[in-house]
């Protein structure tokens, strides 16, 4: 089993080789280095390595036994999958649905996703968001999670022992948890689990017999990509965070203080959806009015964001509006953390992100995922912008560190020396595939 270097903090490996902490040094390291410590002490970059491991192992086994068909690059299908001659029947009229193996590529990716989600949830002991597994399977996407009820019964059986192959197949390859099907047929769409998604098959007004032929895996994974010419950069931050503990604290705060949490939750969702919409509109604009788009992008890549609208007209205005949504998203995310008592965007990260935003051509900069010290990302209007971000992050000195919290008894806490190592990975729209690259 091989893991890409970018999943793990490579600072120790670089120091071992007396190499400077730079992205150019990372390019010189051998691929897929062995990890140098136990899992408990392993520093990771927060890219979902456990989900990637589970997904790739699941796909490798299914491919080896000729159950699935995965190619490089695979078809990235929107959800739900387009029916095909080889897609397994979900009709309840047959006690033994006909399945043609190997599955076609769309059905294969869907089966890998569903089975990997079950495996990952079983390993974690709970149903998480599923985003990491979905990203590992389908690539860059706009994601909406599946209803946990789809696999709850199967997970309970996993806790009690080992589910039968038939039960696993029925849940992950055919249509999902049969008990969920029965309960959703007799209940209205007002239940909290069903009403969370307007696209959930379980909320359909069709009869229960119709529902029995519909897959209950109601997650959505619409393909997403950056507009033409834009690039993303990710930085590995040296401090690290206890993500599960932070998430638990945040969820407890949301449950105990909904009057504080829900407005911020909705506001954050609005900013994220606005960012998505603006990026999609720029993708369309870059295809339909390529010359005007490219001229505006290159002009703005050399300017501070405050000058974009004046210098590049309507397209510059869209860039400026997108940048404002990134700023508002950060404000709401940071406020959540302050009210919940967790460092979603720690003071050190705020200073780094604010400084990054002052560089010409930077569209957005923030702490990804569940927040904390693990990483930071930025989006630039041009490759040259990403190069300037790389240079600034590499030179981010310990002098920029600030105190994050008062110590015991109100005493001042020591400053944290925060180094940032720009990673060499690039934005990637392709999900699980048969990798022919030599290692």
Short mmCIF file of C-alpha atoms in Angstrom, two decimals, residues 146-413:
data_model
loop_
_atom_site.label_atom_id
_atom_site.label_comp_id
_atom_site.label_asym_id
_atom_site.label_seq_id
_atom_site.Cartn_x
_atom_site.Cartn_y
_atom_site.Cartn_z
CA UNK A 146 -26.22 10.70 2.06
CA UNK A 147 -28.87 9.99 4.70
CA UNK A 148 -27.19 8.05 7.54
CA UNK A 149 -30.23 5.76 7.75
CA UNK A 150 -29.12 4.16 4.48
CA UNK A 151 -26.43 2.15 6.28
CA UNK A 152 -27.33 2.38 9.99
CA UNK A 153 -28.72 -1.16 10.26
CA UNK A 154 -25.71 -2.60 8.44
CA UNK A 155 -23.37 -0.72 10.78
CA UNK A 156 -25.22 -2.09 13.80
CA UNK A 157 -24.77 -5.61 12.47
CA UNK A 158 -21.10 -4.82 11.92
CA UNK A 159 -20.78 -3.82 15.57
CA UNK A 160 -22.42 -7.08 16.65
CA UNK A 161 -20.38 -9.29 14.35
CA UNK A 162 -19.93 -9.59 10.62
CA UNK A 163 -22.77 -8.81 8.20
CA UNK A 164 -23.39 -11.47 5.58
CA UNK A 165 -22.17 -10.85 2.02
CA UNK A 166 -25.81 -10.75 0.93
CA UNK A 167 -26.59 -7.99 3.41
CA UNK A 168 -23.58 -5.95 2.32
CA UNK A 169 -24.43 -6.39 -1.36
CA UNK A 170 -28.08 -5.49 -0.77
CA UNK A 171 -27.05 -2.26 0.95
CA UNK A 172 -24.10 -1.08 -1.14
CA UNK A 173 -24.68 -2.50 -4.62
CA UNK A 174 -28.45 -2.66 -4.89
CA UNK A 175 -30.44 0.00 -3.12
CA UNK A 176 -29.48 0.58 0.50
CA UNK A 177 -30.82 -0.42 3.90
CA UNK A 178 -34.10 -2.33 3.39
CA UNK A 179 -35.34 -1.33 6.87
CA UNK A 180 -34.88 2.33 5.92
CA UNK A 181 -36.94 1.65 2.80
CA UNK A 182 -39.77 0.28 4.90
CA UNK A 183 -39.72 3.13 7.41
CA UNK A 184 -39.49 5.83 4.76
CA UNK A 185 -42.45 4.31 2.92
CA UNK A 186 -44.66 4.65 5.97
CA UNK A 187 -43.44 8.05 7.15
CA UNK A 188 -43.88 11.51 5.71
CA UNK A 189 -41.13 13.74 4.39
CA UNK A 190 -41.34 15.83 7.55
CA UNK A 191 -38.80 13.65 9.36
CA UNK A 192 -35.49 15.40 9.93
CA UNK A 193 -33.48 12.80 8.06
CA UNK A 194 -35.71 12.76 5.00
CA UNK A 195 -36.29 16.49 4.72
CA UNK A 196 -32.58 17.29 4.70
CA UNK A 197 -32.46 16.80 0.96
CA UNK A 198 -35.10 17.72 -1.54
CA UNK A 199 -33.55 15.28 -3.99
CA UNK A 200 -33.78 12.29 -1.65
CA UNK A 201 -35.62 9.41 -3.34
CA UNK A 202 -37.21 8.62 0.02
CA UNK A 203 -39.17 11.90 -0.09
CA UNK A 204 -40.77 11.11 -3.42
CA UNK A 205 -44.54 11.18 -3.58
CA UNK A 206 -44.60 7.92 -5.52
CA UNK A 207 -46.04 4.75 -4.00
CA UNK A 208 -44.05 2.39 -1.80
CA UNK A 209 -43.87 -0.14 -4.62
CA UNK A 210 -42.26 2.52 -6.81
CA UNK A 211 -39.81 3.41 -4.03
CA UNK A 212 -38.61 -0.18 -3.80
CA UNK A 213 -37.02 0.17 -7.23
CA UNK A 214 -35.10 3.37 -6.37
CA UNK A 215 -31.64 3.48 -4.84
CA UNK A 216 -31.73 5.05 -1.39
CA UNK A 217 -28.17 6.33 -1.70
CA UNK A 218 -29.22 9.96 -1.92
CA UNK A 219 -25.83 11.69 -1.82
CA UNK A 220 -25.03 14.17 -4.58
CA UNK A 221 -21.64 14.73 -6.17
CA UNK A 222 -21.85 17.27 -8.97
CA UNK A 223 -18.51 17.71 -10.79
CA UNK A 224 -16.70 20.97 -10.02
CA UNK A 225 -13.61 22.65 -11.41
CA UNK A 226 -11.79 25.96 -11.19
CA UNK A 227 -12.29 28.48 -14.00
CA UNK A 228 -9.76 28.63 -16.81
CA UNK A 229 -6.33 29.87 -15.76
CA UNK A 230 -6.97 29.83 -12.00
CA UNK A 231 -4.88 27.69 -9.68
CA UNK A 232 -5.03 26.47 -6.09
CA UNK A 233 -2.17 26.06 -3.64
CA UNK A 234 -2.20 24.24 -0.30
CA UNK A 235 0.20 24.85 2.55
CA UNK A 236 1.12 22.32 5.25
CA UNK A 237 1.12 24.14 8.58
CA UNK A 238 3.53 22.78 11.14
CA UNK A 239 1.40 22.89 14.28
CA UNK A 240 -1.45 20.42 13.64
CA UNK A 241 -4.90 20.03 15.22
CA UNK A 242 -7.07 17.44 16.95
CA UNK A 243 -9.83 17.53 14.33
CA UNK A 244 -12.26 14.97 15.90
CA UNK A 245 -12.20 16.78 19.24
CA UNK A 246 -12.79 20.16 17.55
CA UNK A 247 -15.71 18.81 15.54
CA UNK A 248 -17.34 17.25 18.61
CA UNK A 249 -17.07 20.54 20.50
CA UNK A 250 -18.56 22.46 17.58
CA UNK A 251 -21.48 20.04 17.23
CA UNK A 252 -22.15 20.21 20.98
CA UNK A 253 -22.22 24.01 20.80
CA UNK A 254 -24.67 23.89 17.87
CA UNK A 255 -26.93 21.52 19.82
CA UNK A 256 -26.80 23.45 23.10
CA UNK A 257 -26.97 26.99 21.70
CA UNK A 258 -29.02 26.85 18.50
CA UNK A 259 -29.95 30.53 18.77
CA UNK A 260 -26.25 31.38 18.32
CA UNK A 261 -25.32 28.60 15.94
CA UNK A 262 -28.12 28.39 13.38
CA UNK A 263 -27.88 31.95 11.99
CA UNK A 264 -24.14 31.49 11.50
CA UNK A 265 -24.67 28.03 10.03
CA UNK A 266 -27.13 29.40 7.49
CA UNK A 267 -24.91 32.37 6.77
CA UNK A 268 -21.92 30.14 6.14
CA UNK A 269 -23.99 27.95 3.83
CA UNK A 270 -25.08 31.06 1.91
CA UNK A 271 -21.47 32.20 1.42
CA UNK A 272 -20.36 28.73 0.30
CA UNK A 273 -23.24 28.47 -2.15
CA UNK A 274 -22.45 31.96 -3.46
CA UNK A 275 -18.82 31.00 -3.99
CA UNK A 276 -19.94 27.90 -5.87
CA UNK A 277 -22.34 29.91 -8.06
CA UNK A 278 -19.74 32.58 -8.89
CA UNK A 279 -17.12 29.98 -9.78
CA UNK A 280 -19.58 28.17 -12.04
CA UNK A 281 -20.55 31.43 -13.76
CA UNK A 282 -16.86 32.18 -14.38
CA UNK A 283 -16.40 28.69 -15.86
CA UNK A 284 -19.21 29.40 -18.32
CA UNK A 285 -17.85 32.88 -19.04
CA UNK A 286 -14.37 31.50 -19.74
CA UNK A 287 -15.86 29.18 -22.38
CA UNK A 288 -18.31 31.57 -23.99
CA UNK A 289 -16.28 34.81 -23.87
CA UNK A 290 -12.77 33.45 -23.64
CA UNK A 291 -10.92 36.48 -25.03
CA UNK A 292 -12.61 39.00 -22.71
CA UNK A 293 -12.32 36.65 -19.74
CA UNK A 294 -8.61 36.00 -20.31
CA UNK A 295 -7.85 39.69 -20.70
CA UNK A 296 -9.63 40.50 -17.43
CA UNK A 297 -8.03 37.58 -15.58
CA UNK A 298 -4.50 38.52 -16.63
CA UNK A 299 -5.06 42.18 -15.80
CA UNK A 300 -6.45 41.41 -12.34
CA UNK A 301 -3.72 38.86 -11.60
CA UNK A 302 -1.28 41.81 -11.42
CA UNK A 303 -3.46 43.98 -9.17
CA UNK A 304 -4.70 44.11 -5.58
CA UNK A 305 -8.34 42.99 -5.31
CA UNK A 306 -9.50 46.54 -4.53
CA UNK A 307 -8.58 47.56 -8.10
CA UNK A 308 -10.19 44.70 -10.02
CA UNK A 309 -13.60 46.19 -10.83
CA UNK A 310 -12.17 49.51 -11.99
CA UNK A 311 -9.48 47.86 -14.14
CA UNK A 312 -11.48 45.00 -15.66
CA UNK A 313 -15.12 46.09 -15.81
CA UNK A 314 -17.96 43.54 -15.44
CA UNK A 315 -15.65 40.50 -15.25
CA UNK A 316 -13.46 42.27 -12.73
CA UNK A 317 -16.61 42.94 -10.72
CA UNK A 318 -17.38 39.19 -10.61
CA UNK A 319 -13.82 38.52 -9.40
CA UNK A 320 -14.30 41.19 -6.71
CA UNK A 321 -17.67 39.81 -5.61
CA UNK A 322 -16.20 36.31 -5.35
CA UNK A 323 -13.34 37.64 -3.24
CA UNK A 324 -15.85 39.31 -0.89
CA UNK A 325 -17.74 36.02 -0.45
CA UNK A 326 -14.46 34.34 0.54
CA UNK A 327 -13.90 37.08 3.13
CA UNK A 328 -17.43 36.80 4.50
CA UNK A 329 -17.12 33.02 4.66
CA UNK A 330 -13.98 33.39 6.76
CA UNK A 331 -15.65 35.86 9.12
CA UNK A 332 -18.58 33.53 9.79
CA UNK A 333 -16.30 30.49 10.13
CA UNK A 334 -14.03 32.34 12.57
CA UNK A 335 -17.00 33.60 14.59
CA UNK A 336 -18.34 30.05 14.88
CA UNK A 337 -15.05 28.95 16.38
CA UNK A 338 -14.91 31.85 18.82
CA UNK A 339 -18.43 31.19 20.11
CA UNK A 340 -17.90 27.42 20.29
CA UNK A 341 -14.50 27.78 21.94
CA UNK A 342 -12.52 25.98 19.24
CA UNK A 343 -9.79 27.47 17.01
CA UNK A 344 -11.45 26.99 13.60
CA UNK A 345 -9.33 29.84 12.26
CA UNK A 346 -6.57 30.34 14.84
CA UNK A 347 -4.97 33.75 15.27
CA UNK A 348 -1.83 32.60 13.45
CA UNK A 349 -3.86 31.37 10.50
CA UNK A 350 -5.81 34.64 10.41
CA UNK A 351 -2.58 36.61 10.17
CA UNK A 352 -1.27 34.37 7.38
CA UNK A 353 -4.54 34.41 5.40
CA UNK A 354 -4.89 38.19 5.72
CA UNK A 355 -1.32 38.72 4.53
CA UNK A 356 -1.87 36.34 1.61
CA UNK A 357 -4.99 38.23 0.56
CA UNK A 358 -2.94 41.41 0.16
CA UNK A 359 -0.87 39.89 -2.65
CA UNK A 360 -1.87 40.86 -6.19
CA UNK A 361 -4.21 38.40 -7.91
CA UNK A 362 -5.26 36.40 -4.83
CA UNK A 363 -8.93 35.49 -5.09
CA UNK A 364 -9.35 33.71 -1.77
CA UNK A 365 -7.38 32.29 1.14
CA UNK A 366 -8.73 30.30 4.08
CA UNK A 367 -8.34 27.34 6.40
CA UNK A 368 -9.83 24.22 4.75
CA UNK A 369 -12.03 21.46 6.10
CA UNK A 370 -12.75 21.47 9.83
CA UNK A 371 -10.30 24.30 10.44
CA UNK A 372 -7.41 24.43 12.87
CA UNK A 373 -3.68 24.44 12.27
CA UNK A 374 -3.34 21.59 9.77
CA UNK A 375 -3.33 23.52 6.51
CA UNK A 376 -4.17 26.65 4.57
CA UNK A 377 -5.24 27.10 0.96
CA UNK A 378 -5.37 29.93 -1.54
CA UNK A 379 -6.71 30.45 -5.05
CA UNK A 380 -4.85 32.68 -7.49
CA UNK A 381 -5.97 34.17 -10.79
CA UNK A 382 -2.81 32.92 -12.51
CA UNK A 383 0.10 30.50 -12.06
CA UNK A 384 2.35 33.50 -11.38
CA UNK A 385 0.11 34.43 -8.42
CA UNK A 386 0.47 30.95 -6.95
CA UNK A 387 4.26 31.28 -7.34
CA UNK A 388 4.22 34.51 -5.31
CA UNK A 389 2.08 32.86 -2.62
CA UNK A 390 4.56 29.98 -2.49
CA UNK A 391 7.41 32.44 -1.92
CA UNK A 392 5.57 34.32 0.82
CA UNK A 393 4.50 31.17 2.68
CA UNK A 394 8.01 29.71 2.54
CA UNK A 395 9.37 32.87 4.15
CA UNK A 396 6.67 33.13 6.78
CA UNK A 397 8.80 33.73 9.86
CA UNK A 398 8.26 32.72 13.47
CA UNK A 399 8.10 36.43 14.23
CA UNK A 400 4.63 36.46 12.70
CA UNK A 401 3.31 34.06 15.35
CA UNK A 402 0.95 35.46 17.96
CA UNK A 403 -0.46 34.23 21.24
CA UNK A 404 -3.49 31.97 20.72
CA UNK A 405 -4.96 31.78 24.23
CA UNK A 406 -4.27 32.84 27.81
CA UNK A 407 -2.48 30.27 29.89
CA UNK A 408 -3.46 28.88 33.28
CA UNK A 409 -4.50 31.56 35.76
CA UNK A 410 -4.65 34.19 33.04
CA UNK A 411 -0.91 34.08 32.35
CA UNK A 412 0.15 34.84 28.80
CA UNK A 413 0.61 31.76 26.66
#
